[in-house]
Coordinates of C-alpha atoms in Angstrom, one line a residue:
X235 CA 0.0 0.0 0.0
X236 CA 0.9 3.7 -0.5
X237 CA 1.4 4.0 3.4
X238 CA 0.9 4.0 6.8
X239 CA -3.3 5.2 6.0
X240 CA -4.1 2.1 3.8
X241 CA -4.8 2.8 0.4
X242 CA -8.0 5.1 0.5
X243 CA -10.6 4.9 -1.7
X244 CA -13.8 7.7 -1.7
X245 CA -17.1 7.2 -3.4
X246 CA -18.7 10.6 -3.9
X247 CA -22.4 11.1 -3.7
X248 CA -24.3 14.4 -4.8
X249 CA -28.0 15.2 -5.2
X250 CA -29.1 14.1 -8.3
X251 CA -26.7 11.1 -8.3
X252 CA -27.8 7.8 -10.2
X253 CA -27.8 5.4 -7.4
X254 CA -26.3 2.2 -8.9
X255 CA -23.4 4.2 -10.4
X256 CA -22.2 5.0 -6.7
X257 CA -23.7 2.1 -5.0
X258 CA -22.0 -0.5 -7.6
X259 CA -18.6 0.4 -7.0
X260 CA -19.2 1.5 -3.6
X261 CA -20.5 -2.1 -2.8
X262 CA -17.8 -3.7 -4.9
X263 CA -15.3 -1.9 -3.5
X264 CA -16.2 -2.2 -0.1
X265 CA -16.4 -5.9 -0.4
X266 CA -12.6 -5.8 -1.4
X267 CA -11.8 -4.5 1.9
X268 CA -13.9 -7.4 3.7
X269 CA -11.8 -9.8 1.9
X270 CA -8.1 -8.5 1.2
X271 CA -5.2 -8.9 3.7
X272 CA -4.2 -5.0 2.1
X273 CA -5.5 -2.4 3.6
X274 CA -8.2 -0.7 2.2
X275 CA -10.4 2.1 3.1
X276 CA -13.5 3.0 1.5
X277 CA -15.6 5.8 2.3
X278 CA -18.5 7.6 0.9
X279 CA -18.8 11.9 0.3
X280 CA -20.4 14.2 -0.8
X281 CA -19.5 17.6 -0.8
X282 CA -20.2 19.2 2.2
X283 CA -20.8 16.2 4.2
X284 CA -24.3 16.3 4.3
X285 CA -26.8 14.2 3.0
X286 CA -28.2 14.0 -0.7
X287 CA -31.0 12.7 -2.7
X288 CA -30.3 10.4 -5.5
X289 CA -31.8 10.8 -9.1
X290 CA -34.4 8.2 -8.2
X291 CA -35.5 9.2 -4.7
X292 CA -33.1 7.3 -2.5
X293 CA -31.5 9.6 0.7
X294 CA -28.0 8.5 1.4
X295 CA -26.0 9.7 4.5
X296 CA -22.3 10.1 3.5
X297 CA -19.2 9.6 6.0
X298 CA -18.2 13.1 5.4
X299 CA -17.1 15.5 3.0
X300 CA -15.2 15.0 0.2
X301 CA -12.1 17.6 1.4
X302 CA -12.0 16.1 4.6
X303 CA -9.1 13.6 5.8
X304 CA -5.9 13.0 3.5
X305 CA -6.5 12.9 -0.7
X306 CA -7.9 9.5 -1.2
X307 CA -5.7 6.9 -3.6
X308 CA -8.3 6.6 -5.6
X309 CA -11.9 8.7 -6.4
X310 CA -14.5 7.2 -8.2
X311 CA -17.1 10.0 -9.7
X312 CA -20.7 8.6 -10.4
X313 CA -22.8 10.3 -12.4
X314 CA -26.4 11.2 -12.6
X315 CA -29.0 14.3 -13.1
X316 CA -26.9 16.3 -10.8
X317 CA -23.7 16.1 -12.8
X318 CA -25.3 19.0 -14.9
X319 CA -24.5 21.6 -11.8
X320 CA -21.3 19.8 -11.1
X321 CA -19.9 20.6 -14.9
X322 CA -20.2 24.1 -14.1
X323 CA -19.4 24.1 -10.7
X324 CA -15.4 25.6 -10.9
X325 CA -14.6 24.9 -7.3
X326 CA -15.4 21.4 -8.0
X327 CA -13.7 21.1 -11.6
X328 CA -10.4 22.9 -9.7
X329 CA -10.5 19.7 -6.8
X330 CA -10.5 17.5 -9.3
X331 CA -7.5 19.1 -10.8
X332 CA -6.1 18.9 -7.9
X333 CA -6.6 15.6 -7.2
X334 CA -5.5 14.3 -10.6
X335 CA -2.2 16.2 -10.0
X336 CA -1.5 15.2 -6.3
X337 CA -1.6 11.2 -7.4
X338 CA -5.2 10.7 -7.2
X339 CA -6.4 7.9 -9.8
X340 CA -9.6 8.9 -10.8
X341 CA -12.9 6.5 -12.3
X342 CA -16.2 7.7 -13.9
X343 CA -19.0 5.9 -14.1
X344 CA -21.7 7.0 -17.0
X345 CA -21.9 10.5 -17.4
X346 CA -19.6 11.1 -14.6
X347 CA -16.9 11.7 -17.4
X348 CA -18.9 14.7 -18.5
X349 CA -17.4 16.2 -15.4
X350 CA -14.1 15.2 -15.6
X351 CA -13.8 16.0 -19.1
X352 CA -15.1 20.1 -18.0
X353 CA -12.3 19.8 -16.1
X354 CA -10.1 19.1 -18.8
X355 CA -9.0 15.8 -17.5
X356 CA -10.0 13.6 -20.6
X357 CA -8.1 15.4 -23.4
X358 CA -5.8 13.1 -25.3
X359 CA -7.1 10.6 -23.6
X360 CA -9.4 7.4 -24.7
X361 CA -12.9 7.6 -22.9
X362 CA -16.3 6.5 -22.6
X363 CA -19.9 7.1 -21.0
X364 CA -23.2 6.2 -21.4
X365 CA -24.4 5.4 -24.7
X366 CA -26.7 8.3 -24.7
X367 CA -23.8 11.0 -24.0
X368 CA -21.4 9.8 -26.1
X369 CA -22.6 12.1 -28.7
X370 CA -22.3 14.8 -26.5
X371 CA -19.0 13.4 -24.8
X372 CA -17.3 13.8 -28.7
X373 CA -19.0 17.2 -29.5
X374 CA -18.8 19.1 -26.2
X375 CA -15.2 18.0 -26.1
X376 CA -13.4 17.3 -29.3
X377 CA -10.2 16.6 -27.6
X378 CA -11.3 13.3 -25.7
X379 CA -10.8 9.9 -27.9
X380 CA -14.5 8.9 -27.1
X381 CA -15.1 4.8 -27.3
X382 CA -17.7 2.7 -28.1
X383 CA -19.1 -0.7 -27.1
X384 CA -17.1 -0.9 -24.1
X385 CA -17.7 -1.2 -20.6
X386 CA -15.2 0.3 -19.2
X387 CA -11.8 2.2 -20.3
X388 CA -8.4 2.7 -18.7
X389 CA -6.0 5.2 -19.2
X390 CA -3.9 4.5 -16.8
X391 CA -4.7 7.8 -14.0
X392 CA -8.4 7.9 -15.3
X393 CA -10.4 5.3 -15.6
X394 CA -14.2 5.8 -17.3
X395 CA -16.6 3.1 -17.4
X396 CA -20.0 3.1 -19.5
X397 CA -23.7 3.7 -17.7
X398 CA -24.9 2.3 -14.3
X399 CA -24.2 -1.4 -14.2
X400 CA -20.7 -0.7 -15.8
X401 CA -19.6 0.9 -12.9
X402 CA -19.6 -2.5 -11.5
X403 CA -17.3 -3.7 -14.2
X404 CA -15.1 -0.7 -13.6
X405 CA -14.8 -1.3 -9.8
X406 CA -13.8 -5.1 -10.4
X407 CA -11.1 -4.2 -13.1
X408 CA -9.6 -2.0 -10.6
X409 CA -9.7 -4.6 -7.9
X410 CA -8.2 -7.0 -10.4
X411 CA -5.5 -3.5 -11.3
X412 CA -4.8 -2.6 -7.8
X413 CA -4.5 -6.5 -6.0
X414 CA -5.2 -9.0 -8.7
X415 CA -7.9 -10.9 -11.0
X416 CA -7.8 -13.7 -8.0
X417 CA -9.0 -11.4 -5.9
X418 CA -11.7 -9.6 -8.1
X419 CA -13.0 -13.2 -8.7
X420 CA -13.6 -13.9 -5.4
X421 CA -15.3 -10.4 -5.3
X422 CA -17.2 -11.0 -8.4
X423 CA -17.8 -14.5 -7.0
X424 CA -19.1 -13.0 -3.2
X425 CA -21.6 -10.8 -5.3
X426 CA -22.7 -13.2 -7.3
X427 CA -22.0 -11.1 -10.7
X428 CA -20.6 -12.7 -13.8
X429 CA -17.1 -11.1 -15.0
X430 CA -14.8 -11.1 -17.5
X431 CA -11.0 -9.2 -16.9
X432 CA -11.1 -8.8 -20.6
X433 CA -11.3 -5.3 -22.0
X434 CA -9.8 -3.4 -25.1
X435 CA -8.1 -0.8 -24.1
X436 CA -6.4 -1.4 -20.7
X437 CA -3.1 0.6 -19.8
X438 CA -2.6 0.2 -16.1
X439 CA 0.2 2.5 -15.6
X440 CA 1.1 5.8 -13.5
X441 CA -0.6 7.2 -11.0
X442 CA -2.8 5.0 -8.7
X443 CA -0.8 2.2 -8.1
X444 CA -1.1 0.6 -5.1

């Protein structure tokens, strides 16, 4: 692990978030650090620490806010309805700037890359969403090498997966990135969800590492 913290891992949650994109991985995740001798610490955030509604109703209490404790290893962005404010939102595009630069790998799930590519985080670099932004992904942002027909997509510091249930994907890839495909099977296998560690465009290299 990085050090003496464990390798941290944050979820965030915001009103308007699509529940299964933060849920998935959340869940995922979380049942990675049930079953790994590493140590791993996942949390959920939102931004202020309060709690949020989700894009279909749900209420979720967070374990903070996402500024508080030391940057988190890794920060998976779901997306959702409530994405729309975030892309605008300049304090939030700057932390994840931030982020990005202090080491921080960062995953999208769905429209989540929207966010991270008004931050400027996706130019140059292959990405993907939801099938029904993609459109939008390519003309909004000409510099992002959109993809198609996958599930999820690493570029090594950034990781993007497709809509809702491919966040799950996402989230056992990086299990299988960060420890190993044993121990994403045995994830995969706990949650009773089919998976393959087979994906196009994989390139598991800089920041992140564990």
């Amino acid at each position: 692990m990085t050090d003496a913290l464990g390798y941290r891992v944050t979820v965030l949650l915001f009103d308007g978030v699509e529940e299964l994109d933060a849920i998935g991985p959340w869940e995922t995740l979380r049942f990675w650090q049930v079953l790994t001798k590493r140590d791993v610490v996942v949390r959920t955030a939102s931004i202020d620490g309060r709690p949020v509604r989700c894009g279909m109703g749900l209420m979720v209490t967070p374990d903070g806010a996402v500024d508080d404790g030391p940057r988190p290893d890794l920060l998976v962005h779901p997306g959702g309805a409530g994405t729309d404010l975030l892309r605008a939102d300049q304090g939030h595009l700057s932390r994840l700037r931030s982020l990005a630069a202090g080491g921080t790998l960062l995953a999208s799930v769905c429209n989540g890359s929207l966010v991270l590519a008004a931050a400027g985080l996706l130019d140059g670099l292959p990405a993907t969403s939801h099938w029904g932004v993609l459109d939008e992904l390519a003309s909004r942002y000409p510099g992002v090498d959109v993809r198609t027909g996958q599930r999820w997509v690493d570029a090594g510091h950034i990781v993007t997966s497709a809509g809702v249930s491919a966040g799950i994907d996402m989230a056992l890839h990086l299990v299988d990135r960060l420890e190993d495909a044993e121990m994403a099977r045995s994830v995969a296998h706990a949650m009773e969800y089919p998976w393959s560690p087979q994906t196009p465009v994989t390139t598991p290299v800089g920041n992140g590492e564990v």
